[in-house]
mmCIF file of C-alpha atoms in Angstrom:
data_model
loop_
_atom_site.group_PDB
_atom_site.id
_atom_site.type_symbol
_atom_site.label_atom_id
_atom_site.label_comp_id
_atom_site.label_asym_id
_atom_site.label_seq_id
_atom_site.Cartn_x
_atom_site.Cartn_y
_atom_site.Cartn_z
ATOM 1 C CA MET T 1 40.048 -19.418 -16.499
ATOM 2 C CA ASN T 2 42.186 -15.843 -15.965
ATOM 3 C CA MET T 3 42.686 -14.105 -13.286
ATOM 4 C CA MET T 4 41.302 -11.011 -14.695
ATOM 5 C CA LYS T 5 37.563 -13.153 -15.839
ATOM 6 C CA LYS T 6 37.515 -14.206 -12.723
ATOM 7 C CA MET T 7 37.389 -10.560 -11.054
ATOM 8 C CA ILE T 8 35.041 -9.790 -13.345
ATOM 9 C CA LEU T 9 33.021 -12.694 -12.628
ATOM 10 C CA GLY T 10 33.319 -11.653 -8.853
ATOM 11 C CA ALA T 11 32.013 -7.997 -9.416
ATOM 12 C CA VAL T 12 29.345 -9.010 -11.061
ATOM 13 C CA VAL T 13 28.121 -11.692 -8.965
ATOM 14 C CA LEU T 14 28.577 -9.824 -5.593
ATOM 15 C CA PRO T 15 26.488 -7.020 -6.652
ATOM 16 C CA LEU T 16 23.808 -9.234 -8.228
ATOM 17 C CA SER T 17 23.503 -11.466 -5.302
ATOM 18 C CA LEU T 18 23.365 -8.675 -2.578
ATOM 19 C CA ALA T 19 20.366 -6.986 -5.140
ATOM 20 C CA SER T 20 18.599 -10.407 -5.158
ATOM 21 C CA ALA T 21 18.866 -10.052 -1.039
ATOM 22 C CA SER T 22 17.660 -6.660 -1.264
ATOM 23 C CA ALA T 23 14.786 -8.465 -3.282
ATOM 24 C CA PHE T 24 13.618 -10.931 -0.942
ATOM 25 C CA ALA T 25 14.171 -8.316 2.591
ATOM 26 C CA ALA T 26 12.203 -6.033 0.055
ATOM 27 C CA GLY T 27 8.968 -8.630 0.034
ATOM 28 C CA GLY T 28 9.870 -10.059 -3.089
ATOM 29 C CA HIS T 29 7.369 -12.812 -3.496
ATOM 30 C CA HIS T 30 4.058 -13.586 -5.406
ATOM 31 C CA GLU T 31 0.355 -13.577 -4.578
ATOM 32 C CA GLY T 32 0.599 -17.640 -3.712
ATOM 33 C CA GLY T 33 4.561 -17.850 -2.355
ATOM 34 C CA MET T 34 7.588 -17.225 -1.975
ATOM 35 C CA LYS T 35 9.450 -16.056 -6.088
ATOM 36 C CA GLY T 36 11.959 -18.536 -6.949
ATOM 37 C CA GLY T 37 11.737 -22.276 -6.898
ATOM 38 C CA MET T 38 13.485 -23.379 -3.653
ATOM 39 C CA LYS T 39 12.112 -26.336 -2.197
ATOM 40 C CA GLY T 40 9.860 -26.041 0.379
ATOM 41 C CA GLY T 41 8.984 -22.510 0.418
ATOM 42 C CA GLU T 42 12.779 -21.327 1.301
ATOM 43 C CA GLY T 43 13.875 -17.904 1.242
ATOM 44 C CA MET T 44 16.647 -15.773 1.963
ATOM 45 C CA HIS T 45 14.981 -15.601 5.904
ATOM 46 C CA GLY T 46 14.511 -19.082 6.671
ATOM 47 C CA SER T 47 12.067 -21.418 6.155
ATOM 48 C CA LYS T 48 7.995 -20.915 6.223
ATOM 49 C CA CYS T 49 8.513 -23.271 9.002
ATOM 50 C CA MET T 50 10.786 -21.027 10.993
ATOM 51 C CA MET T 51 8.562 -18.096 10.011
ATOM 52 C CA LYS T 52 5.328 -19.978 11.564
ATOM 53 C CA ALA T 53 7.764 -20.937 14.553
ATOM 54 C CA ASN T 54 7.725 -17.111 15.300
ATOM 55 C CA LYS T 55 3.846 -16.370 15.024
ATOM 56 C CA LYS T 56 3.453 -19.809 17.142
ATOM 57 C CA ALA T 57 5.680 -18.282 19.720
ATOM 58 C CA PHE T 58 4.011 -15.011 19.807
ATOM 59 C CA LYS T 59 0.579 -16.680 20.519
ATOM 60 C CA ASP T 60 1.375 -18.526 23.128
ATOM 61 C CA LEU T 61 2.081 -15.368 25.179
ATOM 62 C CA GLU T 62 -0.360 -14.235 27.280
ATOM 63 C CA LEU T 63 -1.233 -10.235 26.347
ATOM 64 C CA THR T 64 -3.468 -7.868 28.494
ATOM 65 C CA ASP T 65 -5.634 -5.848 26.917
ATOM 66 C CA SER T 66 -3.491 -3.005 27.176
ATOM 67 C CA GLN T 67 -0.970 -4.785 24.954
ATOM 68 C CA GLU T 68 -3.184 -6.628 22.691
ATOM 69 C CA ASP T 69 -4.457 -2.526 21.689
ATOM 70 C CA GLN T 70 -0.806 -1.415 21.238
ATOM 71 C CA PHE T 71 -0.118 -4.520 18.786
ATOM 72 C CA ASP T 72 -3.260 -3.734 16.554
ATOM 73 C CA ALA T 73 -3.045 -0.244 16.524
ATOM 74 C CA MET T 74 0.537 -1.020 14.946
ATOM 75 C CA ARG T 75 -0.673 -3.732 12.857
ATOM 76 C CA ASP T 76 -3.504 -0.611 11.380
ATOM 77 C CA ALA T 77 -0.528 2.226 10.875
ATOM 78 C CA ARG T 78 1.364 -0.552 9.284
ATOM 79 C CA LYS T 79 -1.375 -1.342 6.873
ATOM 80 C CA ALA T 80 -2.660 1.829 6.600
ATOM 81 C CA GLU T 81 1.267 3.203 5.436
ATOM 82 C CA HIS T 82 0.947 -0.304 2.618
ATOM 83 C CA LYS T 83 -2.671 1.010 1.128
ATOM 84 C CA ALA T 84 -1.144 4.986 0.897
ATOM 85 C CA LYS T 85 1.864 3.229 -0.918
ATOM 86 C CA LYS T 86 -0.694 0.680 -3.188
ATOM 87 C CA GLY T 87 -0.159 1.609 -6.916
ATOM 88 C CA GLN T 88 3.053 3.422 -6.327
ATOM 89 C CA LYS T 89 5.569 1.715 -8.505
ATOM 90 C CA ARG T 90 8.127 0.951 -5.414
ATOM 91 C CA GLN T 91 11.112 3.445 -5.552
ATOM 92 C CA PRO T 92 13.895 1.040 -4.194
ATOM 93 C CA THR T 93 12.643 -1.469 -7.238
ATOM 94 C CA ALA T 94 13.463 1.191 -9.422
ATOM 95 C CA GLU T 95 16.665 1.939 -7.857
ATOM 96 C CA MET T 96 17.717 -2.185 -8.021
ATOM 97 C CA LYS T 97 17.069 -2.246 -11.638
ATOM 98 C CA ALA T 98 19.057 0.892 -12.404
ATOM 99 C CA ASP T 99 21.628 -0.367 -10.546
ATOM 100 C CA HIS T 100 21.578 -3.944 -12.324
ATOM 101 C CA LYS T 101 21.402 -1.841 -15.150
ATOM 102 C CA ALA T 102 24.833 0.201 -14.160
ATOM 103 C CA MET T 103 26.423 -3.391 -13.193
ATOM 104 C CA GLN T 104 26.096 -4.808 -16.769
ATOM 105 C CA ASN T 105 27.616 -2.156 -18.670
ATOM 106 C CA LEU T 106 30.315 -1.553 -16.261
ATOM 107 C CA MET T 107 30.437 -5.730 -17.062
ATOM 108 C CA LEU T 108 30.477 -4.983 -20.421
ATOM 109 C CA SER T 109 32.552 -2.434 -20.515
ATOM 110 C CA ASP T 110 36.332 -2.203 -22.518
ATOM 111 C CA ASN T 111 37.998 -1.910 -19.262
ATOM 112 C CA PHE T 112 37.084 -3.236 -15.603
ATOM 113 C CA ASP T 113 36.242 -0.035 -13.699
ATOM 114 C CA GLU T 114 37.296 -1.673 -10.094
ATOM 115 C CA GLN T 115 36.373 1.582 -8.319
ATOM 116 C CA ALA T 116 32.895 1.785 -9.811
ATOM 117 C CA VAL T 117 31.628 -1.489 -9.504
ATOM 118 C CA ARG T 118 33.264 -0.627 -5.832
ATOM 119 C CA SER T 119 31.160 1.827 -5.557
ATOM 120 C CA LEU T 120 28.041 0.430 -7.373
ATOM 121 C CA ALA T 121 28.519 -2.656 -5.030
ATOM 122 C CA GLU T 122 28.595 -0.419 -1.315
ATOM 123 C CA LYS T 123 25.612 1.893 -2.885
ATOM 124 C CA MET T 124 23.410 -1.741 -2.970
ATOM 125 C CA SER T 125 24.545 -2.902 0.466
ATOM 126 C CA GLU T 126 23.751 0.535 2.223
ATOM 127 C CA ARG T 127 20.501 0.494 0.590
ATOM 128 C CA GLN T 128 19.821 -3.348 1.954
ATOM 129 C CA ILE T 129 21.539 -2.662 5.188
ATOM 130 C CA ASP T 130 19.358 0.349 5.373
ATOM 131 C CA ARG T 131 15.991 -1.794 4.600
ATOM 132 C CA ARG T 132 17.526 -4.304 7.027
ATOM 133 C CA VAL T 133 17.546 -1.750 10.034
ATOM 134 C CA GLU T 134 14.175 -0.912 9.321
ATOM 135 C CA MET T 135 12.562 -4.125 9.324
ATOM 136 C CA ILE T 136 14.285 -4.972 13.050
ATOM 137 C CA LYS T 137 13.540 -1.644 14.307
ATOM 138 C CA LYS T 138 9.977 -2.236 13.893
ATOM 139 C CA ARG T 139 9.908 -5.754 15.380
ATOM 140 C CA HIS T 140 11.986 -3.887 18.248
ATOM 141 C CA GLU T 141 8.939 -1.888 19.064
ATOM 142 C CA MET T 142 6.760 -4.633 18.933
ATOM 143 C CA MET T 143 9.329 -6.625 21.552
ATOM 144 C CA ASN T 144 9.539 -3.668 23.653
ATOM 145 C CA ILE T 145 5.319 -4.020 24.133
ATOM 146 C CA LEU T 146 5.634 -7.262 26.028
ATOM 147 C CA THR T 147 7.420 -7.447 30.051
ATOM 148 C CA PRO T 148 10.842 -8.991 30.676
ATOM 149 C CA GLU T 149 8.815 -12.137 31.310
ATOM 150 C CA GLN T 150 6.981 -11.911 28.498
ATOM 151 C CA LYS T 151 10.331 -11.604 26.216
ATOM 152 C CA THR T 152 11.539 -14.682 27.998
ATOM 153 C CA GLU T 153 8.607 -17.310 27.461
ATOM 154 C CA PHE T 154 8.940 -15.589 23.609
ATOM 155 C CA LYS T 155 12.215 -16.882 23.326
ATOM 156 C CA ALA T 156 11.758 -20.284 24.871
ATOM 157 C CA ASN T 157 8.349 -20.499 22.276
ATOM 158 C CA GLN T 158 10.440 -19.085 19.799
ATOM 159 C CA ASP T 159 13.391 -22.573 20.641
ATOM 160 C CA LYS T 160 11.128 -25.255 20.882
ATOM 161 C CA TYR T 161 8.811 -23.816 17.966
ATOM 162 C CA ILE T 162 12.484 -23.571 15.843
ATOM 163 C CA ALA T 163 13.768 -26.877 17.328
ATOM 164 C CA ASP T 164 10.450 -28.498 15.666
ATOM 165 C CA CYS T 165 11.467 -27.150 12.639
ATOM 166 C CA ASP T 166 14.567 -28.871 12.565
ATOM 167 C CA LYS T 167 12.930 -32.183 13.096
#
């Protein structure tokens, strides 16, 4: 394979893989499980076991009534947000499809435009970063409800359950 073909292939594969990662980060799953044929339900964020480990680590904590109320309020707000968006076409999905089409057009063009490919890849990466930051921000808010002792206990529980996943 000559160098130009390798560059074009690399320029196409990178953004497409980032778009795939974005789809998983944005909740790329069907009712009933993760999208794709990965063995054991493993996705971009680790296995189902790892996700269960995090839930178990949290449930093992003894939360105060006040903390429970705060978590319930956060959960209710998130549910209301999702309910309000229900039925609306998700903008990120439309943008990802448009970017994919643009990448296809760049790949099929007569001349390779490296700057256009880089620009599009950076745009796609930026959206993925924005989604990841928003997700971590929400998790950070949840963790800040915990006391320092509970955070330490959560980390120990999490490590214990994650170790069980590796077996």
